[in-house]
mmCIF file of C-alpha atoms in Angstrom:
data_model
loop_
_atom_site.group_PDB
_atom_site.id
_atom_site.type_symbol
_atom_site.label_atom_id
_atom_site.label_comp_id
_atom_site.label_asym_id
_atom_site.label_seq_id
_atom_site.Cartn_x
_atom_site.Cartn_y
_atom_site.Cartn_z
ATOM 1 C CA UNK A 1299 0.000 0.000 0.000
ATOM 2 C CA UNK A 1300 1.425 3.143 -1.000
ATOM 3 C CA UNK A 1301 2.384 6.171 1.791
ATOM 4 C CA UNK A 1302 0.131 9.440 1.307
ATOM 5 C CA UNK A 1303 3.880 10.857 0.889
ATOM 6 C CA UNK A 1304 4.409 8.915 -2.125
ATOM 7 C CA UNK A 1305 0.647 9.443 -3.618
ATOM 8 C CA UNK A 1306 1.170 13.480 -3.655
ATOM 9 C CA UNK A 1307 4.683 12.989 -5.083
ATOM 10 C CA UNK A 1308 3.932 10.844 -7.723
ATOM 11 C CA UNK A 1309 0.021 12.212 -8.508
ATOM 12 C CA UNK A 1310 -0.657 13.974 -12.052
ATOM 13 C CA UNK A 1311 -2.625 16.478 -9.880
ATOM 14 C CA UNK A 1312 -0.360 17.565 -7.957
ATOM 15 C CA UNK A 1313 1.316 20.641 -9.872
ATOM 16 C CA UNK A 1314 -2.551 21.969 -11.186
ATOM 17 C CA UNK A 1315 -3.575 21.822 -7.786
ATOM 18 C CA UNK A 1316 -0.462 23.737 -6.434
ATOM 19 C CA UNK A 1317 -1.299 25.744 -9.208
ATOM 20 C CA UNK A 1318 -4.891 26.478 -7.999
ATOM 21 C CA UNK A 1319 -3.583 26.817 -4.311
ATOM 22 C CA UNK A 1320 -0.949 29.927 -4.960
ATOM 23 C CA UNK A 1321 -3.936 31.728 -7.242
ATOM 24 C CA UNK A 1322 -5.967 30.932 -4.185
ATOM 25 C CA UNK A 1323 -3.034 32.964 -1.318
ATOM 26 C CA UNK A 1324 -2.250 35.647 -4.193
ATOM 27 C CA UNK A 1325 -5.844 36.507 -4.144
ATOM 28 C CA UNK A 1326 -6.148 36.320 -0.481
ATOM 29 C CA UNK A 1327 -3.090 38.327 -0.095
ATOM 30 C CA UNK A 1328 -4.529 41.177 -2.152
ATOM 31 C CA UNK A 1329 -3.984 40.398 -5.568
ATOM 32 C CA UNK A 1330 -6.554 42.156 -7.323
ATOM 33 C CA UNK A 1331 -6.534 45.393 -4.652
ATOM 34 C CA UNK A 1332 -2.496 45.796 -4.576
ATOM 35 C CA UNK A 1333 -2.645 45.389 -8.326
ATOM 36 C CA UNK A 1334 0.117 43.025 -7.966
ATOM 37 C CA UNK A 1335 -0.490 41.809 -11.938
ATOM 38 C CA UNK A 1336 3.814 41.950 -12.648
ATOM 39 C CA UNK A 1337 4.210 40.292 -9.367
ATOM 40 C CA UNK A 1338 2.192 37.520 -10.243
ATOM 41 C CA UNK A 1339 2.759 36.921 -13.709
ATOM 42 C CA UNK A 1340 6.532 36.589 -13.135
ATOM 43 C CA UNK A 1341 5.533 34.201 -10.308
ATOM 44 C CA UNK A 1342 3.404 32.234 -12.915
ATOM 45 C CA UNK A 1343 6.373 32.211 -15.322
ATOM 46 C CA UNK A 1344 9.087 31.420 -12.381
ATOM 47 C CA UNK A 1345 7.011 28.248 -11.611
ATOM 48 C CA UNK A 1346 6.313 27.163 -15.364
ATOM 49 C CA UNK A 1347 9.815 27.183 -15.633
ATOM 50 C CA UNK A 1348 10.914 25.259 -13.249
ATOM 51 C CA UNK A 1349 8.694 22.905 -14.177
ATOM 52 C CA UNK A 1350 10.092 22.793 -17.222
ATOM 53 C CA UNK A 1351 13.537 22.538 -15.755
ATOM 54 C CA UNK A 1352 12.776 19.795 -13.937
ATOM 55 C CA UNK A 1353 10.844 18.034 -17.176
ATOM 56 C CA UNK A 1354 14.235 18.374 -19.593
ATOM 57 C CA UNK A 1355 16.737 17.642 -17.146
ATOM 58 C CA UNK A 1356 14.858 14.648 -15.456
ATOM 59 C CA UNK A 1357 15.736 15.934 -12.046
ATOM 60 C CA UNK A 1358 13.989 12.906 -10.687
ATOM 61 C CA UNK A 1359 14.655 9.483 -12.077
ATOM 62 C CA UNK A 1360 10.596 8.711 -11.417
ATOM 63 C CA UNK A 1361 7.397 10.613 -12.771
ATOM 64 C CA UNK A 1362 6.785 13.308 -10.249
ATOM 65 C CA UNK A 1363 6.429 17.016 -10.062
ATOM 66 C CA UNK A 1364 7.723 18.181 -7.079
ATOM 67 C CA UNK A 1365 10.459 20.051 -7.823
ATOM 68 C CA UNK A 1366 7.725 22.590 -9.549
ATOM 69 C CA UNK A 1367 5.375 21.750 -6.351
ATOM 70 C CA UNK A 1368 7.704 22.420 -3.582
ATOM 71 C CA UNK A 1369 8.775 25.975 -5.639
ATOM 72 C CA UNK A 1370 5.088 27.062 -5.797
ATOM 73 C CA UNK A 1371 4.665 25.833 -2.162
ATOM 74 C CA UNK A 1372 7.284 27.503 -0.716
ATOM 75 C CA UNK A 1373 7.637 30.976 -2.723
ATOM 76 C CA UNK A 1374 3.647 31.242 -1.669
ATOM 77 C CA UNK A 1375 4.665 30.780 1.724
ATOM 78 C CA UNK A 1376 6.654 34.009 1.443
ATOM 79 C CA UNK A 1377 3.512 36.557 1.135
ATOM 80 C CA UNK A 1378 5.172 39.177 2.783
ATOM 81 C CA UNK A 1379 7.234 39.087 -0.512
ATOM 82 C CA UNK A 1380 4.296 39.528 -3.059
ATOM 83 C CA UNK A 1381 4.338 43.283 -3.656
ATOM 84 C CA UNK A 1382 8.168 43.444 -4.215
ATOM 85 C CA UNK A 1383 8.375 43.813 -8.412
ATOM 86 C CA UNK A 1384 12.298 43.701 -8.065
ATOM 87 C CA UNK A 1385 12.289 40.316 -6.286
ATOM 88 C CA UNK A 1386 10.159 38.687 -9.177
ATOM 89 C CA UNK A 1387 12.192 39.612 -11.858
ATOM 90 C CA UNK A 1388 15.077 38.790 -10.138
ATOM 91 C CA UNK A 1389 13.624 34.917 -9.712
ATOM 92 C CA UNK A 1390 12.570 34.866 -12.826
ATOM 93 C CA UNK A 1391 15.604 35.821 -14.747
ATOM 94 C CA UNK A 1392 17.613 33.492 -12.348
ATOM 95 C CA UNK A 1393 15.767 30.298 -13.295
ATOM 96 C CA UNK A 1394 15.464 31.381 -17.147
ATOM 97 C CA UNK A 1395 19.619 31.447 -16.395
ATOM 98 C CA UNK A 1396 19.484 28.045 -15.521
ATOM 99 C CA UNK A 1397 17.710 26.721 -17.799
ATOM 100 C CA UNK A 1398 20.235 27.775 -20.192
ATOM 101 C CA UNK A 1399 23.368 26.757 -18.504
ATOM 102 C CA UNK A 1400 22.682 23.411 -17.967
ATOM 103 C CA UNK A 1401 22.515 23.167 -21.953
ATOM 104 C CA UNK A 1402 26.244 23.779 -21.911
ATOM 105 C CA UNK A 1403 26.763 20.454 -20.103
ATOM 106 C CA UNK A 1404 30.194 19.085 -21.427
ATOM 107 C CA UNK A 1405 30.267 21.454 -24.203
ATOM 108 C CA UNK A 1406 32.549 23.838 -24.395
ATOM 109 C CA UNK A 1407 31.248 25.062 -27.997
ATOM 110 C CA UNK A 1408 28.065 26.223 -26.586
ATOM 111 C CA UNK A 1409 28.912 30.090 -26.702
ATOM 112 C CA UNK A 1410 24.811 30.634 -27.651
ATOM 113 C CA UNK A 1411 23.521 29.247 -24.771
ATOM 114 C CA UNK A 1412 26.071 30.763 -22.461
ATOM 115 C CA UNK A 1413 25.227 34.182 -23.677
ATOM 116 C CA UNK A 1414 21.607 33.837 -23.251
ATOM 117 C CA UNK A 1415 22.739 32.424 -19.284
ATOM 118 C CA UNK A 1416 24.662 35.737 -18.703
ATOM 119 C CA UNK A 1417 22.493 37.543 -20.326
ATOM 120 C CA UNK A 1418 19.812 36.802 -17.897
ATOM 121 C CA UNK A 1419 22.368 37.473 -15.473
ATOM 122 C CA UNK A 1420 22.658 40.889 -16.283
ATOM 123 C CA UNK A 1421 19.094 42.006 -16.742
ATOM 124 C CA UNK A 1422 18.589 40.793 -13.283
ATOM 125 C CA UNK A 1423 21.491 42.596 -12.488
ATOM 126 C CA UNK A 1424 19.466 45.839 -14.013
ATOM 127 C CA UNK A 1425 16.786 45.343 -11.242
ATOM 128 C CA UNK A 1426 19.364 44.955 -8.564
ATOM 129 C CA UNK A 1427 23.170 45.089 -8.759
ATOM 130 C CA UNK A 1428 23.838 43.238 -6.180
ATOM 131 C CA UNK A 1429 22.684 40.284 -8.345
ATOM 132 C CA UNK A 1430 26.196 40.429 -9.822
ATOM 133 C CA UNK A 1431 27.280 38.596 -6.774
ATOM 134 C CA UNK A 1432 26.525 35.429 -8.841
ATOM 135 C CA UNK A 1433 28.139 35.711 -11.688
ATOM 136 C CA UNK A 1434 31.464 34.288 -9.957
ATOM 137 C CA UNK A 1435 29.226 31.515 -8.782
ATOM 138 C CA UNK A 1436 28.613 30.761 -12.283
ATOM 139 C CA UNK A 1437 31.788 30.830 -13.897
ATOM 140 C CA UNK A 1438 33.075 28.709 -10.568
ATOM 141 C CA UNK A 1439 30.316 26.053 -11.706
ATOM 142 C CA UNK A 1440 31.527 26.236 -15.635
ATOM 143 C CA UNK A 1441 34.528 25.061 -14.215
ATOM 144 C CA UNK A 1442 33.677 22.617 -11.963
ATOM 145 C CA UNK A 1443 30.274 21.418 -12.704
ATOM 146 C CA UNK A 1444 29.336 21.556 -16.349
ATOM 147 C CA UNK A 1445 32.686 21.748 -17.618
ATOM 148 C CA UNK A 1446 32.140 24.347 -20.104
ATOM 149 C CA UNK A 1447 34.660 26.576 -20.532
ATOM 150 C CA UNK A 1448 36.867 28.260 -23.213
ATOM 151 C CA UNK A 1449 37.684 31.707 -24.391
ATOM 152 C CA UNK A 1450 34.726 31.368 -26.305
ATOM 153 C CA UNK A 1451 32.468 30.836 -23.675
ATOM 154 C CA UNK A 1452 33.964 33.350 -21.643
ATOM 155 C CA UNK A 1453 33.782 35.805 -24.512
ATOM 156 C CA UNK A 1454 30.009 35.023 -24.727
ATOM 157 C CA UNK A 1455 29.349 35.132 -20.814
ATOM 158 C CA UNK A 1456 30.775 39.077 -21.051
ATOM 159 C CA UNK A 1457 29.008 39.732 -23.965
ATOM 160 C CA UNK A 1458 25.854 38.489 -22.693
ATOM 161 C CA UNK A 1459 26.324 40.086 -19.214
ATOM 162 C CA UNK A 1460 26.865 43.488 -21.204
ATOM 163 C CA UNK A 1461 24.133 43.340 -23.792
ATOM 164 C CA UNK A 1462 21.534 44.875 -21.593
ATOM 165 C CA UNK A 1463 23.632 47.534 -20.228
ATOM 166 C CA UNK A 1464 24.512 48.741 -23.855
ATOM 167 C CA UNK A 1465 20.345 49.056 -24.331
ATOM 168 C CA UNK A 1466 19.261 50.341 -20.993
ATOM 169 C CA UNK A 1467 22.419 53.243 -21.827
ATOM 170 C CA UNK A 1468 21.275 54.345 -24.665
ATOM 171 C CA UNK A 1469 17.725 54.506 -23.109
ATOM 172 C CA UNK A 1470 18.826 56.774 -20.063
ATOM 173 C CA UNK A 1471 21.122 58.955 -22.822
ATOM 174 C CA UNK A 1472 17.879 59.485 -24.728
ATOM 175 C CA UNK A 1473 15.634 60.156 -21.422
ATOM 176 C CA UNK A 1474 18.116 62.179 -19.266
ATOM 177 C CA UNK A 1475 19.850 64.064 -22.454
ATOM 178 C CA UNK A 1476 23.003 62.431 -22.271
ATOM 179 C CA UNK A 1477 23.371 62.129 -18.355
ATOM 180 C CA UNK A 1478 24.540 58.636 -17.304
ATOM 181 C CA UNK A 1479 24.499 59.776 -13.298
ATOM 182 C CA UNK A 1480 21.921 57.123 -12.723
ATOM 183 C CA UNK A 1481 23.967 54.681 -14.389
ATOM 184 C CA UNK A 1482 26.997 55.506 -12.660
ATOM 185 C CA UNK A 1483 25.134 55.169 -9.207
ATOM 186 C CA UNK A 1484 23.503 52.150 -9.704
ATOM 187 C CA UNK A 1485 26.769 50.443 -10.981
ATOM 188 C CA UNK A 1486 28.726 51.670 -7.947
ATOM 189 C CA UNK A 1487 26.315 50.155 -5.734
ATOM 190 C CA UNK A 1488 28.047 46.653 -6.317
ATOM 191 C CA UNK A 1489 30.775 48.159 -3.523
ATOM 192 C CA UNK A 1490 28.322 49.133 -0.985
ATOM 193 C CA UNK A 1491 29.079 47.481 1.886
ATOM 194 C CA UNK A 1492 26.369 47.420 5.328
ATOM 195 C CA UNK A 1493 26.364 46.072 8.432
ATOM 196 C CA UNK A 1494 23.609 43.062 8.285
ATOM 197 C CA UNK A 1495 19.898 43.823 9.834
ATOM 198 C CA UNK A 1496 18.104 41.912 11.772
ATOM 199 C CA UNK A 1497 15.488 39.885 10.546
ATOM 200 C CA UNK A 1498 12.114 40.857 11.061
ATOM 201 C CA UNK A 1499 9.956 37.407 12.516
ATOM 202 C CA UNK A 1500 8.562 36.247 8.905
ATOM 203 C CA UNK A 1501 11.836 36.369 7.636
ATOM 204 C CA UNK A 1502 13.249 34.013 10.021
ATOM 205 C CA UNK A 1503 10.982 31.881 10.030
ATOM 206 C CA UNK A 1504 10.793 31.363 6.232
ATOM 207 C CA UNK A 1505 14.750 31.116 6.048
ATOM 208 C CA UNK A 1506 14.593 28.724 8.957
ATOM 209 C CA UNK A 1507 12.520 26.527 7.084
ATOM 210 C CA UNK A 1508 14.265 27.189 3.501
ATOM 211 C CA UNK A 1509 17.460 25.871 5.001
ATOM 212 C CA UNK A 1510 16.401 22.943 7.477
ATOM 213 C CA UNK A 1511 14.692 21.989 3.995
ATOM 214 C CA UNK A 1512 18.202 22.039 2.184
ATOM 215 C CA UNK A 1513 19.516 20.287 4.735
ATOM 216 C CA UNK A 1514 17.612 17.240 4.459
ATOM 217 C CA UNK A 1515 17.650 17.637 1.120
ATOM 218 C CA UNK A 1516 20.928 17.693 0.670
ATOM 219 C CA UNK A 1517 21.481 14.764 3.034
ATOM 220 C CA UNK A 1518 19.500 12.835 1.745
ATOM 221 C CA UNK A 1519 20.966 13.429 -2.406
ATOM 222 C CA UNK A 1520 24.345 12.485 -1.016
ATOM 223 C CA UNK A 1521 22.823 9.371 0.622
ATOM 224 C CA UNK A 1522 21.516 8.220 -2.812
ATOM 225 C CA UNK A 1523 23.175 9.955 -5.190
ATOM 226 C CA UNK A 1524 24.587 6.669 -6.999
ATOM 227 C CA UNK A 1525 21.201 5.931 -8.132
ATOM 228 C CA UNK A 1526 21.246 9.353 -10.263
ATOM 229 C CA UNK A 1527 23.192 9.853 -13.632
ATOM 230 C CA UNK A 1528 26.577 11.858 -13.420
ATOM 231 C CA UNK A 1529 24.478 14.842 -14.978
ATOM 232 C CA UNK A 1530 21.477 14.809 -12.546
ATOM 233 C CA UNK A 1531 24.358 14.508 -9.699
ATOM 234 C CA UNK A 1532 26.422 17.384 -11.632
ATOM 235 C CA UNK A 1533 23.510 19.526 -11.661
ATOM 236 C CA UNK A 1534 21.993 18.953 -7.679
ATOM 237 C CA UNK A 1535 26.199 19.866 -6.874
ATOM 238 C CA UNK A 1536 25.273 23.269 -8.534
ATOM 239 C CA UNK A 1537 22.203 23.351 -6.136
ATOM 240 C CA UNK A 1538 24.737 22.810 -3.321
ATOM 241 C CA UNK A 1539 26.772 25.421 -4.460
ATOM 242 C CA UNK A 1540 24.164 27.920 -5.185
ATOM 243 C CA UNK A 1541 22.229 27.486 -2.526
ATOM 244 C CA UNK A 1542 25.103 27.567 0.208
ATOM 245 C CA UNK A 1543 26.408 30.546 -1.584
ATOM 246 C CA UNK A 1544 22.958 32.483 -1.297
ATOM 247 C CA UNK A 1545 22.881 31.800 2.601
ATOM 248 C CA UNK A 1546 26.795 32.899 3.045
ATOM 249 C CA UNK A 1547 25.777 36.068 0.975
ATOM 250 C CA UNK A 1548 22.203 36.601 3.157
ATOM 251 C CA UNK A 1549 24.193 36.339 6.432
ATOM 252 C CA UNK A 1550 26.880 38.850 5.266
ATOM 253 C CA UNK A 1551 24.257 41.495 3.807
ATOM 254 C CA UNK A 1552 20.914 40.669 5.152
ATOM 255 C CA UNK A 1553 19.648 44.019 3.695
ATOM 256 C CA UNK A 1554 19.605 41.659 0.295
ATOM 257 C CA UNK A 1555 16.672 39.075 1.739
ATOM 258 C CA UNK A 1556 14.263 39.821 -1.105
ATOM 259 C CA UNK A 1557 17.016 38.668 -3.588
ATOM 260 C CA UNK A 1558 18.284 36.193 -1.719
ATOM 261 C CA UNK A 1559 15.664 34.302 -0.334
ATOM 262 C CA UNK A 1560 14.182 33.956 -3.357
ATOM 263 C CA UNK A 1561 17.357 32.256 -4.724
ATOM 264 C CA UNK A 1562 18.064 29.673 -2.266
ATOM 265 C CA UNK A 1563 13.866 28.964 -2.810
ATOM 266 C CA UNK A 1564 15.290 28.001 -6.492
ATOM 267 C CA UNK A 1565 18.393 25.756 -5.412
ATOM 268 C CA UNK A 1566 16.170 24.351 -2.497
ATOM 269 C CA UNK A 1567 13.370 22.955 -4.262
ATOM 270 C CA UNK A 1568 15.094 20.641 -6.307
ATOM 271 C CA UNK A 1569 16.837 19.082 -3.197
ATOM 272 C CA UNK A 1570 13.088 18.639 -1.568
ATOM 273 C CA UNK A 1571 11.549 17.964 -4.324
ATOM 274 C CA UNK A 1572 14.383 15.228 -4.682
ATOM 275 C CA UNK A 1573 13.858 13.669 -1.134
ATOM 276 C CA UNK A 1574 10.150 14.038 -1.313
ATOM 277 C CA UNK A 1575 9.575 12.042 -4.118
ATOM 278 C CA UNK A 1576 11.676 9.497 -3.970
ATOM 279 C CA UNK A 1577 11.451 8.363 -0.190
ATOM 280 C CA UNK A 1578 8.995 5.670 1.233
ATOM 281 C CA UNK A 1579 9.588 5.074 4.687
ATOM 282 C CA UNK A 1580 7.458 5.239 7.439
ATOM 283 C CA UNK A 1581 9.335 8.102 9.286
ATOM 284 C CA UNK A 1582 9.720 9.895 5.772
ATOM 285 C CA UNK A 1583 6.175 9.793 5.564
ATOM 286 C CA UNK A 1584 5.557 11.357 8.770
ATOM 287 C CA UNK A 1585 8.148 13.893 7.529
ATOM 288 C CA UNK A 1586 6.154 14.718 4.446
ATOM 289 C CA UNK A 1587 3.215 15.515 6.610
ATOM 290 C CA UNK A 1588 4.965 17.602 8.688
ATOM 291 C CA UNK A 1589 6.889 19.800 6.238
ATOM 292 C CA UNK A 1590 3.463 20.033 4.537
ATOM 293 C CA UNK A 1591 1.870 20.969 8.070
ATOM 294 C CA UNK A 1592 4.932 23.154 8.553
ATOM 295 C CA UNK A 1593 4.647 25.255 4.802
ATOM 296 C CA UNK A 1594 0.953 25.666 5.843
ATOM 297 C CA UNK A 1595 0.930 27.387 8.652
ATOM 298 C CA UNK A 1596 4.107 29.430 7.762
ATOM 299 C CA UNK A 1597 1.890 30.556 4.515
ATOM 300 C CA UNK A 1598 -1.009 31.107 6.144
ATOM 301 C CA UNK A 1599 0.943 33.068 9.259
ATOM 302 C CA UNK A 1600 2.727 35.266 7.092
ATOM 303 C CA UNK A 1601 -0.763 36.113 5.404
ATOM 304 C CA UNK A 1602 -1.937 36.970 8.812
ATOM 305 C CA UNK A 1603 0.412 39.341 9.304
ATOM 306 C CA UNK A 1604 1.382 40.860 6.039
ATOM 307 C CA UNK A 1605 -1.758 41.298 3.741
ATOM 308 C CA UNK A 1606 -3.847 44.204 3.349
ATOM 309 C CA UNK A 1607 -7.056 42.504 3.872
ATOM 310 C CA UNK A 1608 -5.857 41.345 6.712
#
């Protein structure tokens, strides 16, 4: 007799009805009265493709959708996040990164797809400099994890990092009459250095979930990791690396949390996902229900507390 655990993992009704359940908190949140309709789509987008990310790369070596699921599940548990238009984009034009690196796997004549990866990279970057913190991470993991790179590719990761620049500066030449001030500010940003904040409640709580979450998900990938092809094990290292450098970054500048948060959401959900579907003990049952418990009360906590109709 199959676990409840492994019924959700491995139902084809599972993603629609995650679906269904963030449209449900969005509107509860205040979807239609904030107007949050760019917050939302990019949310939409974020969690098609991820989906998607998990449905080319075979993630998990058994039908099941919850890489997508545990994304939607846990970036709906962040309402207090919903209004911020910065933070979407951001998530969205780190996953659409992704999705394009992992195409350079073993290929180091893939200067296309590693100029569409960086070029992500930097209109991310646009919404918030600080993004640029990754791009290090990402030429470490060309390196090491999908052993990518050449002058070519390196060529094409700086051209595709600057491509957006060159449009949004001609933009600001044409709107502020040839002043670049704005530009000038925004890149010198990068070097701004601040003590960290403290976290505010909701954000504790949600990173205190995000990373007992990695935790066991990670634990549990490195348990059974011999079961998965080199890629699929190349690709959940990148997880590791992202993820762990997200938190390193969040405790240094915790002033970043929008951005940040959001990213180790991305490199989390795989792990999860991972360990959710393809565990069917007793006491990993019981686990399921009470990280589901657990997500549930965090989401419907933080809608307490953060929305307007509230």
């Amino acid at each position: 007799m199959r676990r409840i655990q492994n019924k959700v993992a491995e139902s084809r009704w599972a993603l629609p009805m995650a679906i269904l359940y963030s449209i449900a908190i969005w509107l509860l949140a205040g979807l239609v009265q904030e107007q949050w309709w760019i917050q939302f789509g990019c949310f939409l987008l974020s969690s098609t493709l991820m989906a998607h990310l998990n449905n080319i790369n075979v993630l998990i070596r058994i039908y099941s959708r919850m890489v997508s699921v545990s994304f939607i599940f846990l970036s709906t548990a962040a309402v207090f996040l919903f209004p911020s238009v910065k933070g979407a984009v951001i998530q969205l034009c780190f996953i659409a990164s992704l999705l394009f690196f992992y195409n350079c796997y073993q290929d180091k004549e893939t200067p296309g797809w590693t100029f569409y990866t960086f070029l992500f990279l930097g209109l991310g970057s646009i919404a918030d400099i600080h993004f640029l913190y990754f791009v290090p991470i990402f030429w470490l993991m060309m390196v090491i994890i999908v052993y990518s790179i050449s002058w070519r590719t390196v060529v094409a990761s700086l051209v595709g990092l600057l491509t957006p620049y060159w449009f949004w500066t001609a933009w600001i030449l044409w709107q502020e009459n040839g002043n670049i001030t704005s530009i000038t500010k925004h890149l010198l940003a990068v070097t701004d250095y601040q003590m960290p904040v403290p976290l505010t409640s909701q954000q504790a709580l949600l990173l205190g979930l995000i990373v007992l979450l990695g935790i066991t998900g990670a634990i549990h990938f490195l348990r059974t990791s011999s079961r998965d092809k080199i890629r699929t094990r190349q690709m959940f290292y990148s997880f590791f690396i992202i993820g762990t450098a997200a938190g390193i970054f969040l405790v240094l500048q915790t002033q970043h949390y929008d951005m940040l948060i959001r990213i180790m959401t991305i490199a989390v959900s795989p792990l999860i996902g991972h360990f959710l579907a393809l565990t069917k003990t007793k006491i990993t049952n019981i686990a399921f229900i009470v990280i589901s418990v657990a997500v549930l009360a965090l989401t419907f906590f933080n809608l307490w507390t953060s929305s307007s109709p509230f």
